[in-house]
């Protein structure tokens, strides 16, 4: 994933085939507007393949938005059986037990005065609610099966691989995007 890419905007369409729909979402003009913000935190090698470790922030919430948007720009999530090629999914499955996608932090504002109307610009009446979940052990093991491309990537991955640092919330603006690395130079990315 090129470090300079920070946004994917593509309309997301999904066919509602009832309560349990197995149809993948698609990028189509008749879809709903969708916007995904990205920060490349690190680049890693795995069996001659360059992979990117991303922080993702949704500006909209569409079904499979992250998976569809990353696949749409040519970089599907690791071990994604729905949005990556069958051969890629098969290879990914040899070292990653499931789709490498994890919600680290969920945050939203809620009114302290439940049931009362609160204007959006009255920030003093809203409270930040958030939940944090460190990277699970199975995904940390998969991440340890990769090799950082450079020193900046190794430093960025250290805490994610160990799972020790992420007990406290970390807001979007605190994530440092990778500036550039050898992976991009090697791939022309």
Short mmCIF file of C-alpha atoms in Angstrom, two decimals:
data_model
loop_
_atom_site.label_atom_id
_atom_site.label_comp_id
_atom_site.label_asym_id
_atom_site.label_seq_id
_atom_site.Cartn_x
_atom_site.Cartn_y
_atom_site.Cartn_z
CA UNK A 1 0.00 0.00 0.00
CA UNK A 2 1.62 3.29 -0.94
CA UNK A 3 2.39 5.34 2.18
CA UNK A 4 1.13 8.52 0.52
CA UNK A 5 -2.37 7.09 -0.03
CA UNK A 6 -4.59 8.38 2.75
CA UNK A 7 -8.12 8.20 1.37
CA UNK A 8 -10.39 5.90 -0.59
CA UNK A 9 -13.68 7.29 -1.83
CA UNK A 10 -15.82 4.85 -3.79
CA UNK A 11 -19.56 4.21 -3.79
CA UNK A 12 -20.52 0.97 -2.04
CA UNK A 13 -23.43 -1.13 -3.25
CA UNK A 14 -24.70 -4.33 -1.71
CA UNK A 15 -27.66 -6.43 -2.70
CA UNK A 16 -29.96 -7.14 0.22
CA UNK A 17 -30.93 -10.79 -0.17
CA UNK A 18 -32.54 -11.10 3.23
CA UNK A 19 -31.23 -11.34 6.78
CA UNK A 20 -28.27 -13.55 5.84
CA UNK A 21 -26.78 -12.30 2.60
CA UNK A 22 -23.53 -13.79 1.37
CA UNK A 23 -23.20 -11.54 -1.65
CA UNK A 24 -20.12 -9.33 -1.56
CA UNK A 25 -20.50 -5.57 -1.68
CA UNK A 26 -19.41 -3.87 -4.90
CA UNK A 27 -18.09 -0.51 -6.00
CA UNK A 28 -20.80 0.74 -8.36
CA UNK A 29 -22.15 4.16 -9.39
CA UNK A 30 -25.55 3.28 -7.88
CA UNK A 31 -23.96 2.53 -4.50
CA UNK A 32 -24.01 4.77 -1.47
CA UNK A 33 -21.16 7.26 -0.96
CA UNK A 34 -18.37 5.82 1.17
CA UNK A 35 -15.16 7.31 2.48
CA UNK A 36 -12.28 5.48 4.20
CA UNK A 37 -9.26 7.26 5.73
CA UNK A 38 -5.98 5.32 5.83
CA UNK A 39 -2.59 5.61 7.49
CA UNK A 40 0.17 3.19 6.54
CA UNK A 41 1.88 2.36 9.83
CA UNK A 42 4.40 -0.19 8.52
CA UNK A 43 5.47 -2.35 5.59
CA UNK A 44 6.40 -6.01 6.05
CA UNK A 45 7.67 -8.91 3.95
CA UNK A 46 6.07 -12.31 3.88
CA UNK A 47 7.36 -14.93 1.39
CA UNK A 48 8.53 -12.33 -1.11
CA UNK A 49 5.33 -10.31 -0.84
CA UNK A 50 5.17 -6.76 0.55
CA UNK A 51 2.25 -6.14 2.88
CA UNK A 52 1.11 -3.01 4.67
CA UNK A 53 -0.10 -2.60 8.24
CA UNK A 54 -2.77 0.12 8.29
CA UNK A 55 -4.75 2.24 10.69
CA UNK A 56 -8.18 2.82 9.18
CA UNK A 57 -10.86 5.33 10.06
CA UNK A 58 -14.34 5.18 8.60
CA UNK A 59 -16.00 8.44 7.63
CA UNK A 60 -19.07 6.44 6.57
CA UNK A 61 -20.24 3.02 7.63
CA UNK A 62 -21.09 0.74 4.75
CA UNK A 63 -21.26 -3.04 4.71
CA UNK A 64 -17.73 -4.47 4.26
CA UNK A 65 -16.46 -0.96 3.53
CA UNK A 66 -12.87 -1.51 4.68
CA UNK A 67 -12.54 -4.86 2.92
CA UNK A 68 -14.14 -3.56 -0.28
CA UNK A 69 -12.22 -0.28 -0.39
CA UNK A 70 -8.81 -1.88 0.18
CA UNK A 71 -9.55 -4.53 -2.46
CA UNK A 72 -10.88 -1.86 -4.83
CA UNK A 73 -7.51 -0.08 -4.81
CA UNK A 74 -5.67 -3.37 -5.34
CA UNK A 75 -4.69 -4.19 -1.75
CA UNK A 76 -7.20 -6.59 -0.15
CA UNK A 77 -6.94 -7.41 3.52
CA UNK A 78 -4.91 -10.52 4.40
CA UNK A 79 -6.88 -13.78 4.40
CA UNK A 80 -10.05 -12.28 2.94
CA UNK A 81 -11.97 -15.06 1.20
CA UNK A 82 -14.64 -12.69 -0.12
CA UNK A 83 -12.65 -9.81 -1.65
CA UNK A 84 -9.28 -11.31 -2.66
CA UNK A 85 -8.35 -13.80 -5.37
CA UNK A 86 -8.74 -17.47 -4.44
CA UNK A 87 -4.98 -18.10 -4.80
CA UNK A 88 -4.18 -15.12 -2.53
CA UNK A 89 -6.67 -16.30 0.07
CA UNK A 90 -5.25 -19.82 -0.06
CA UNK A 91 -1.66 -18.58 0.44
CA UNK A 92 -2.71 -16.18 3.21
CA UNK A 93 -4.50 -19.03 5.01
CA UNK A 94 -1.20 -20.88 5.45
CA UNK A 95 0.05 -18.30 7.94
CA UNK A 96 -2.95 -16.21 9.03
CA UNK A 97 -5.92 -18.02 10.63
CA UNK A 98 -8.58 -15.47 9.61
CA UNK A 99 -9.23 -12.16 7.95
CA UNK A 100 -6.59 -9.77 9.34
CA UNK A 101 -9.01 -7.03 10.28
CA UNK A 102 -9.42 -5.82 13.85
CA UNK A 103 -11.32 -2.95 15.43
CA UNK A 104 -8.79 -1.61 17.92
CA UNK A 105 -10.84 1.37 19.05
CA UNK A 106 -14.49 2.31 18.83
CA UNK A 107 -15.35 5.85 19.91
CA UNK A 108 -18.42 8.06 19.69
CA UNK A 109 -20.00 10.99 21.49
CA UNK A 110 -23.15 10.49 23.53
CA UNK A 111 -25.37 12.88 25.43
CA UNK A 112 -24.94 13.01 29.19
CA UNK A 113 -28.62 13.92 29.39
CA UNK A 114 -30.24 10.77 28.06
CA UNK A 115 -33.61 11.36 26.51
CA UNK A 116 -33.16 15.11 26.12
CA UNK A 117 -32.52 16.83 22.80
CA UNK A 118 -28.88 17.94 22.51
CA UNK A 119 -27.68 20.23 19.77
CA UNK A 120 -24.65 18.97 17.85
CA UNK A 121 -22.60 22.08 18.60
CA UNK A 122 -23.15 21.83 22.35
CA UNK A 123 -20.01 19.76 22.93
CA UNK A 124 -20.13 20.41 26.68
CA UNK A 125 -23.25 18.23 26.87
CA UNK A 126 -21.63 15.30 25.09
CA UNK A 127 -19.33 12.66 26.51
CA UNK A 128 -16.77 10.63 24.59
CA UNK A 129 -17.52 6.94 24.90
CA UNK A 130 -14.82 4.53 23.79
CA UNK A 131 -13.77 0.93 23.95
CA UNK A 132 -10.32 -0.46 23.17
CA UNK A 133 -9.38 -4.02 22.35
CA UNK A 134 -5.70 -4.94 21.76
CA UNK A 135 -4.78 -7.01 18.74
CA UNK A 136 -5.85 -10.62 19.53
CA UNK A 137 -3.23 -13.32 20.06
CA UNK A 138 -3.93 -15.09 16.73
CA UNK A 139 -3.38 -11.90 14.74
CA UNK A 140 -0.28 -11.00 16.78
CA UNK A 141 1.14 -14.44 15.89
CA UNK A 142 0.37 -13.82 12.21
CA UNK A 143 2.04 -10.40 12.41
CA UNK A 144 5.12 -12.00 13.99
CA UNK A 145 5.28 -14.32 10.94
CA UNK A 146 6.22 -11.26 8.88
CA UNK A 147 9.47 -9.30 8.68
CA UNK A 148 9.61 -5.52 8.84
CA UNK A 149 10.95 -3.96 5.64
CA UNK A 150 12.86 -1.20 7.44
CA UNK A 151 13.64 0.27 10.85
CA UNK A 152 10.65 2.63 10.89
CA UNK A 153 8.32 -0.29 10.19
CA UNK A 154 10.01 -2.45 12.85
CA UNK A 155 9.57 0.29 15.44
CA UNK A 156 5.91 0.80 14.52
CA UNK A 157 5.17 -2.93 14.74
CA UNK A 158 6.92 -3.67 18.03
CA UNK A 159 4.03 -2.75 20.31
CA UNK A 160 1.39 -4.29 18.04
CA UNK A 161 3.25 -7.60 17.96
CA UNK A 162 3.64 -7.75 21.75
CA UNK A 163 0.18 -6.44 22.62
CA UNK A 164 1.55 -4.62 25.68
CA UNK A 165 1.14 -0.93 24.91
CA UNK A 166 -2.43 -0.79 23.67
CA UNK A 167 -4.26 -0.94 26.99
CA UNK A 168 -5.08 2.76 26.71
CA UNK A 169 -7.05 4.44 23.92
CA UNK A 170 -5.10 6.04 21.11
CA UNK A 171 -6.94 8.55 18.94
CA UNK A 172 -6.57 8.71 15.16
CA UNK A 173 -4.38 11.82 15.19
CA UNK A 174 -1.82 10.03 17.40
CA UNK A 175 -1.08 7.34 14.81
CA UNK A 176 2.03 8.25 12.83
CA UNK A 177 1.85 7.40 9.16
CA UNK A 178 4.93 5.84 7.59
CA UNK A 179 6.66 8.43 5.41
CA UNK A 180 8.40 6.26 2.83
CA UNK A 181 10.30 3.05 2.79
CA UNK A 182 12.31 0.65 0.68
CA UNK A 183 9.18 -1.38 -0.10
CA UNK A 184 7.76 1.46 -2.17
CA UNK A 185 11.04 2.04 -3.96
CA UNK A 186 11.36 -1.69 -4.73
CA UNK A 187 7.83 -2.00 -6.07
CA UNK A 188 7.56 1.42 -7.67
CA UNK A 189 4.62 2.01 -5.25
#
